[in-house]
Amino acid sequence: SIKGKVGVTLNPHGWATQVLIAGGCPCVPGRPSCPCVFVKEDIKELGRCRCGLFADDNYLENYNSLKGEAKKKRGKVEAAPVFALLPAMNDKARGEFLKKASINGFSIEDNGSRLTLRPRGAEATAEVTIEDDKVNGFRVVSASGRYAGFARGQKRSYFESYINRWVMEAVFQSEG
């Protein structure tokens, strides 16, 4: 593994992000380590590899969100009604979407046109609420908590990109 050869630490933030996206390795889903040939150069230049899976000790020590500490607690962040790009889903597509969200580590609270997704796990204290407006499709109406990708105010856009991708895949799968 790269960790043993390069002498770097597994980056918990990058790991959580890659698990959410691809299951560990950004290139091969399910692979627990990255075989990237550029990892040494990236760590030397940036303090971490480009996908964020591995980082040196200095990067881990100085990047606050990796320690799981928050400078101050924040409440819910209400999102403006944007990114409503996808068609309304039929029941089959909705089922496919809920399956994808569940497989990707979210518990689901289904209230008809409004869904609340919560990442499962001891480190995850997040909540994202999405709503089907029946015209343009799903949009994220609120996101709050502490989770990978939640740094620097990117809560809504981070989850919206994944949710829209899952919805798009579900719509295509239901038609095929």
PDB file of C-alpha atoms in Angstrom:
ATOM      1  CA  SER A   1       0.000   0.000   0.000  1.00  0.00           C
ATOM      2  CA  ILE A   2       1.024   3.613  -0.545  1.00  0.00           C
ATOM      3  CA  LYS A   3       0.701   4.340   3.177  1.00  0.00           C
ATOM      4  CA  GLY A   4       3.554   1.964   4.021  1.00  0.00           C
ATOM      5  CA  LYS A   5       5.761   2.976   1.084  1.00  0.00           C
ATOM      6  CA  VAL A   6       5.436   6.754   1.387  1.00  0.00           C
ATOM      7  CA  GLY A   7       5.108   7.079   5.170  1.00  0.00           C
ATOM      8  CA  VAL A   8       1.964   9.210   5.181  1.00  0.00           C
ATOM      9  CA  THR A   9      -1.193   9.129   7.234  1.00  0.00           C
ATOM     10  CA  LEU A  10      -4.599   8.145   5.950  1.00  0.00           C
ATOM     11  CA  ASN A  11      -6.575  11.394   5.740  1.00  0.00           C
ATOM     12  CA  PRO A  12      -9.920  10.861   7.551  1.00  0.00           C
ATOM     13  CA  HIS A  13     -11.547  13.739   5.659  1.00  0.00           C
ATOM     14  CA  GLY A  14     -10.385  12.416   2.295  1.00  0.00           C
ATOM     15  CA  TRP A  15     -11.263   8.873   3.292  1.00  0.00           C
ATOM     16  CA  ALA A  16     -14.809   9.830   4.257  1.00  0.00           C
ATOM     17  CA  THR A  17     -15.224  11.756   1.012  1.00  0.00           C
ATOM     18  CA  GLN A  18     -13.883   8.888  -1.093  1.00  0.00           C
ATOM     19  CA  VAL A  19     -16.031   6.330   0.733  1.00  0.00           C
ATOM     20  CA  LEU A  20     -19.070   8.483   0.043  1.00  0.00           C
ATOM     21  CA  ILE A  21     -18.098   8.879  -3.607  1.00  0.00           C
ATOM     22  CA  ALA A  22     -16.486   5.602  -4.563  1.00  0.00           C
ATOM     23  CA  GLY A  23     -15.921   3.283  -1.618  1.00  0.00           C
ATOM     24  CA  GLY A  24     -12.278   4.116  -0.790  1.00  0.00           C
ATOM     25  CA  CYS A  25     -10.076   4.547  -3.832  1.00  0.00           C
ATOM     26  CA  PRO A  26     -11.312   7.278  -6.192  1.00  0.00           C
ATOM     27  CA  CYS A  27     -10.403   5.132  -9.203  1.00  0.00           C
ATOM     28  CA  VAL A  28     -11.449   1.623  -8.150  1.00  0.00           C
ATOM     29  CA  PRO A  29     -14.593   1.351  -5.970  1.00  0.00           C
ATOM     30  CA  GLY A  30     -14.030  -0.840  -2.930  1.00  0.00           C
ATOM     31  CA  ARG A  31     -10.216  -0.637  -2.987  1.00  0.00           C
ATOM     32  CA  PRO A  32      -9.081   0.511   0.470  1.00  0.00           C
ATOM     33  CA  SER A  33      -5.845   2.144  -0.695  1.00  0.00           C
ATOM     34  CA  CYS A  34      -4.809   4.340  -3.584  1.00  0.00           C
ATOM     35  CA  PRO A  35      -2.242   3.037  -6.108  1.00  0.00           C
ATOM     36  CA  CYS A  36      -1.730   6.478  -7.683  1.00  0.00           C
ATOM     37  CA  VAL A  37       1.802   6.966  -9.036  1.00  0.00           C
ATOM     38  CA  PHE A  38       1.690  10.731  -8.393  1.00  0.00           C
ATOM     39  CA  VAL A  39       0.883  10.488  -4.684  1.00  0.00           C
ATOM     40  CA  LYS A  40       4.488  11.239  -3.528  1.00  0.00           C
ATOM     41  CA  GLU A  41       4.755  14.391  -5.645  1.00  0.00           C
ATOM     42  CA  ASP A  42       1.294  15.600  -4.632  1.00  0.00           C
ATOM     43  CA  ILE A  43       2.029  15.146  -0.921  1.00  0.00           C
ATOM     44  CA  LYS A  44       5.342  16.971  -1.279  1.00  0.00           C
ATOM     45  CA  GLU A  45       3.670  19.885  -3.101  1.00  0.00           C
ATOM     46  CA  LEU A  46       0.256  20.118  -1.395  1.00  0.00           C
ATOM     47  CA  GLY A  47       0.610  18.192   1.864  1.00  0.00           C
ATOM     48  CA  ARG A  48      -1.989  15.718   0.568  1.00  0.00           C
ATOM     49  CA  CYS A  49      -2.683  13.754  -2.585  1.00  0.00           C
ATOM     50  CA  ARG A  50      -5.063  15.345  -5.098  1.00  0.00           C
ATOM     51  CA  CYS A  51      -8.001  13.115  -4.214  1.00  0.00           C
ATOM     52  CA  GLY A  52      -7.394  13.819  -0.507  1.00  0.00           C
ATOM     53  CA  LEU A  53      -7.063  10.182   0.514  1.00  0.00           C
ATOM     54  CA  PHE A  54      -3.535  10.523   1.963  1.00  0.00           C
ATOM     55  CA  ALA A  55      -1.950  13.463   3.783  1.00  0.00           C
ATOM     56  CA  ASP A  56       1.223  14.243   5.677  1.00  0.00           C
ATOM     57  CA  ASP A  57       1.190  14.814   9.444  1.00  0.00           C
ATOM     58  CA  ASN A  58       1.578  18.603   9.109  1.00  0.00           C
ATOM     59  CA  TYR A  59      -1.530  18.819   6.902  1.00  0.00           C
ATOM     60  CA  LEU A  60      -3.540  16.712   9.334  1.00  0.00           C
ATOM     61  CA  GLU A  61      -2.370  18.741  12.325  1.00  0.00           C
ATOM     62  CA  ASN A  62      -3.253  22.118  10.803  1.00  0.00           C
ATOM     63  CA  TYR A  63      -6.489  21.302   8.976  1.00  0.00           C
ATOM     64  CA  ASN A  64      -8.996  21.790  11.791  1.00  0.00           C
ATOM     65  CA  SER A  65     -11.972  19.890  10.389  1.00  0.00           C
ATOM     66  CA  LEU A  66      -9.952  16.658  10.302  1.00  0.00           C
ATOM     67  CA  LYS A  67      -9.792  16.616  14.098  1.00  0.00           C
ATOM     68  CA  GLY A  68     -13.569  16.706  14.350  1.00  0.00           C
ATOM     69  CA  GLU A  69     -13.543  20.006  16.219  1.00  0.00           C
ATOM     70  CA  ALA A  70     -15.748  22.940  15.386  1.00  0.00           C
ATOM     71  CA  LYS A  71     -14.766  26.504  16.242  1.00  0.00           C
ATOM     72  CA  LYS A  72     -18.388  27.305  16.964  1.00  0.00           C
ATOM     73  CA  LYS A  73     -21.643  25.452  16.537  1.00  0.00           C
ATOM     74  CA  ARG A  74     -23.886  26.592  13.731  1.00  0.00           C
ATOM     75  CA  GLY A  75     -27.578  26.039  13.237  1.00  0.00           C
ATOM     76  CA  LYS A  76     -29.383  24.973  10.103  1.00  0.00           C
ATOM     77  CA  VAL A  77     -28.403  26.609   6.844  1.00  0.00           C
ATOM     78  CA  GLU A  78     -31.482  27.335   4.772  1.00  0.00           C
ATOM     79  CA  ALA A  79     -30.890  26.965   1.060  1.00  0.00           C
ATOM     80  CA  ALA A  80     -32.448  29.037  -1.681  1.00  0.00           C
ATOM     81  CA  PRO A  81     -34.673  27.080  -4.103  1.00  0.00           C
ATOM     82  CA  VAL A  82     -32.108  26.505  -6.841  1.00  0.00           C
ATOM     83  CA  PHE A  83     -30.684  23.622  -8.893  1.00  0.00           C
ATOM     84  CA  ALA A  84     -34.150  22.211  -9.586  1.00  0.00           C
ATOM     85  CA  LEU A  85     -33.179  20.655 -12.906  1.00  0.00           C
ATOM     86  CA  LEU A  86     -34.498  17.126 -12.983  1.00  0.00           C
ATOM     87  CA  PRO A  87     -37.924  15.837 -14.045  1.00  0.00           C
ATOM     88  CA  ALA A  88     -40.383  14.667 -11.406  1.00  0.00           C
ATOM     89  CA  MET A  89     -39.864  10.986 -10.638  1.00  0.00           C
ATOM     90  CA  ASN A  90     -42.317   8.131 -11.031  1.00  0.00           C
ATOM     91  CA  ASP A  91     -42.682   5.565  -8.219  1.00  0.00           C
ATOM     92  CA  LYS A  92     -40.107   3.178  -9.717  1.00  0.00           C
ATOM     93  CA  ALA A  93     -37.498   5.936 -10.066  1.00  0.00           C
ATOM     94  CA  ARG A  94     -38.252   7.138  -6.528  1.00  0.00           C
ATOM     95  CA  GLY A  95     -37.618   3.606  -5.233  1.00  0.00           C
ATOM     96  CA  GLU A  96     -34.303   3.434  -7.127  1.00  0.00           C
ATOM     97  CA  PHE A  97     -33.263   6.797  -5.681  1.00  0.00           C
ATOM     98  CA  LEU A  98     -34.100   5.756  -2.106  1.00  0.00           C
ATOM     99  CA  LYS A  99     -32.104   2.550  -2.631  1.00  0.00           C
ATOM    100  CA  LYS A 100     -29.080   4.553  -3.876  1.00  0.00           C
ATOM    101  CA  ALA A 101     -29.262   6.927  -0.899  1.00  0.00           C
ATOM    102  CA  SER A 102     -29.473   3.985   1.507  1.00  0.00           C
ATOM    103  CA  ILE A 103     -26.583   2.106  -0.145  1.00  0.00           C
ATOM    104  CA  ASN A 104     -24.461   5.265   0.096  1.00  0.00           C
ATOM    105  CA  GLY A 105     -24.826   5.382   3.883  1.00  0.00           C
ATOM    106  CA  PHE A 106     -27.881   7.537   4.554  1.00  0.00           C
ATOM    107  CA  SER A 107     -30.846   6.788   6.759  1.00  0.00           C
ATOM    108  CA  ILE A 108     -34.025   8.135   5.176  1.00  0.00           C
ATOM    109  CA  GLU A 109     -37.065   9.821   6.675  1.00  0.00           C
ATOM    110  CA  ASP A 110     -39.750   9.913   3.960  1.00  0.00           C
ATOM    111  CA  ASN A 111     -42.510  12.503   4.375  1.00  0.00           C
ATOM    112  CA  GLY A 112     -44.035  12.298   0.897  1.00  0.00           C
ATOM    113  CA  SER A 113     -42.596  15.141  -1.157  1.00  0.00           C
ATOM    114  CA  ARG A 114     -39.924  15.899   1.468  1.00  0.00           C
ATOM    115  CA  LEU A 115     -37.092  13.540   2.384  1.00  0.00           C
ATOM    116  CA  THR A 116     -34.606  13.960   5.223  1.00  0.00           C
ATOM    117  CA  LEU A 117     -31.291  12.124   4.761  1.00  0.00           C
ATOM    118  CA  ARG A 118     -28.900  11.535   7.656  1.00  0.00           C
ATOM    119  CA  PRO A 119     -25.460   9.959   7.177  1.00  0.00           C
ATOM    120  CA  ARG A 120     -25.057   6.866   9.338  1.00  0.00           C
ATOM    121  CA  GLY A 121     -22.008   6.472  11.560  1.00  0.00           C
ATOM    122  CA  ALA A 122     -20.518   7.689  14.815  1.00  0.00           C
ATOM    123  CA  GLU A 123     -18.724  10.659  13.240  1.00  0.00           C
ATOM    124  CA  ALA A 124     -21.671  11.861  11.176  1.00  0.00           C
ATOM    125  CA  THR A 125     -23.903  14.484  12.749  1.00  0.00           C
ATOM    126  CA  ALA A 126     -25.504  15.869   9.626  1.00  0.00           C
ATOM    127  CA  GLU A 127     -28.921  16.290   8.118  1.00  0.00           C
ATOM    128  CA  VAL A 128     -29.984  17.257   4.618  1.00  0.00           C
ATOM    129  CA  THR A 129     -33.591  17.840   3.588  1.00  0.00           C
ATOM    130  CA  ILE A 130     -34.628  17.551  -0.033  1.00  0.00           C
ATOM    131  CA  GLU A 131     -37.982  18.293  -1.587  1.00  0.00           C
ATOM    132  CA  ASP A 132     -39.654  17.155  -4.820  1.00  0.00           C
ATOM    133  CA  ASP A 133     -41.432  20.206  -6.248  1.00  0.00           C
ATOM    134  CA  LYS A 134     -43.175  18.030  -8.913  1.00  0.00           C
ATOM    135  CA  VAL A 135     -42.158  20.465 -11.662  1.00  0.00           C
ATOM    136  CA  ASN A 136     -38.383  20.569 -11.809  1.00  0.00           C
ATOM    137  CA  GLY A 137     -37.517  17.692  -9.479  1.00  0.00           C
ATOM    138  CA  PHE A 138     -35.561  17.477  -6.242  1.00  0.00           C
ATOM    139  CA  ARG A 139     -33.774  20.390  -4.634  1.00  0.00           C
ATOM    140  CA  VAL A 140     -31.969  20.654  -1.320  1.00  0.00           C
ATOM    141  CA  VAL A 141     -33.939  22.941   0.979  1.00  0.00           C
ATOM    142  CA  SER A 142     -31.686  22.719   4.044  1.00  0.00           C
ATOM    143  CA  ALA A 143     -28.429  21.167   5.174  1.00  0.00           C
ATOM    144  CA  SER A 144     -26.793  21.243   8.578  1.00  0.00           C
ATOM    145  CA  GLY A 145     -24.257  19.423  10.683  1.00  0.00           C
ATOM    146  CA  ARG A 146     -20.678  18.235  10.587  1.00  0.00           C
ATOM    147  CA  TYR A 147     -19.668  15.783   7.883  1.00  0.00           C
ATOM    148  CA  ALA A 148     -17.157  15.358   5.088  1.00  0.00           C
ATOM    149  CA  GLY A 149     -17.635  18.154   2.569  1.00  0.00           C
ATOM    150  CA  PHE A 150     -19.379  20.424   5.044  1.00  0.00           C
ATOM    151  CA  ALA A 151     -16.353  22.699   5.478  1.00  0.00           C
ATOM    152  CA  ARG A 152     -16.417  26.235   4.113  1.00  0.00           C
ATOM    153  CA  GLY A 153     -20.202  26.556   3.653  1.00  0.00           C
ATOM    154  CA  GLN A 154     -20.564  23.950   0.917  1.00  0.00           C
ATOM    155  CA  LYS A 155     -23.346  21.943   2.567  1.00  0.00           C
ATOM    156  CA  ARG A 156     -26.096  22.411   0.000  1.00  0.00           C
ATOM    157  CA  SER A 157     -24.029  22.236  -3.177  1.00  0.00           C
ATOM    158  CA  TYR A 158     -22.042  19.248  -1.900  1.00  0.00           C
ATOM    159  CA  PHE A 159     -25.110  17.131  -1.290  1.00  0.00           C
ATOM    160  CA  GLU A 160     -27.100  18.567  -4.189  1.00  0.00           C
ATOM    161  CA  SER A 161     -24.557  17.330  -6.726  1.00  0.00           C
ATOM    162  CA  TYR A 162     -24.728  13.770  -5.357  1.00  0.00           C
ATOM    163  CA  ILE A 163     -28.481  13.779  -4.936  1.00  0.00           C
ATOM    164  CA  ASN A 164     -29.066  15.083  -8.449  1.00  0.00           C
ATOM    165  CA  ARG A 165     -26.704  12.432  -9.821  1.00  0.00           C
ATOM    166  CA  TRP A 166     -28.540   9.686  -7.922  1.00  0.00           C
ATOM    167  CA  VAL A 167     -31.920  11.009  -9.080  1.00  0.00           C
ATOM    168  CA  MET A 168     -30.727  11.151 -12.698  1.00  0.00           C
ATOM    169  CA  GLU A 169     -29.436   7.566 -12.484  1.00  0.00           C
ATOM    170  CA  ALA A 170     -32.714   6.439 -10.874  1.00  0.00           C
ATOM    171  CA  VAL A 171     -34.784   8.081 -13.625  1.00  0.00           C
ATOM    172  CA  PHE A 172     -32.698   6.405 -16.341  1.00  0.00           C
ATOM    173  CA  GLN A 173     -32.840   3.015 -14.599  1.00  0.00           C
ATOM    174  CA  SER A 174     -36.617   3.208 -14.217  1.00  0.00           C
ATOM    175  CA  GLU A 175     -37.042   3.892 -17.937  1.00  0.00           C
ATOM    176  CA  GLY A 176     -34.746   1.053 -19.015  1.00  0.00           C
TER     177      GLY A 176
END
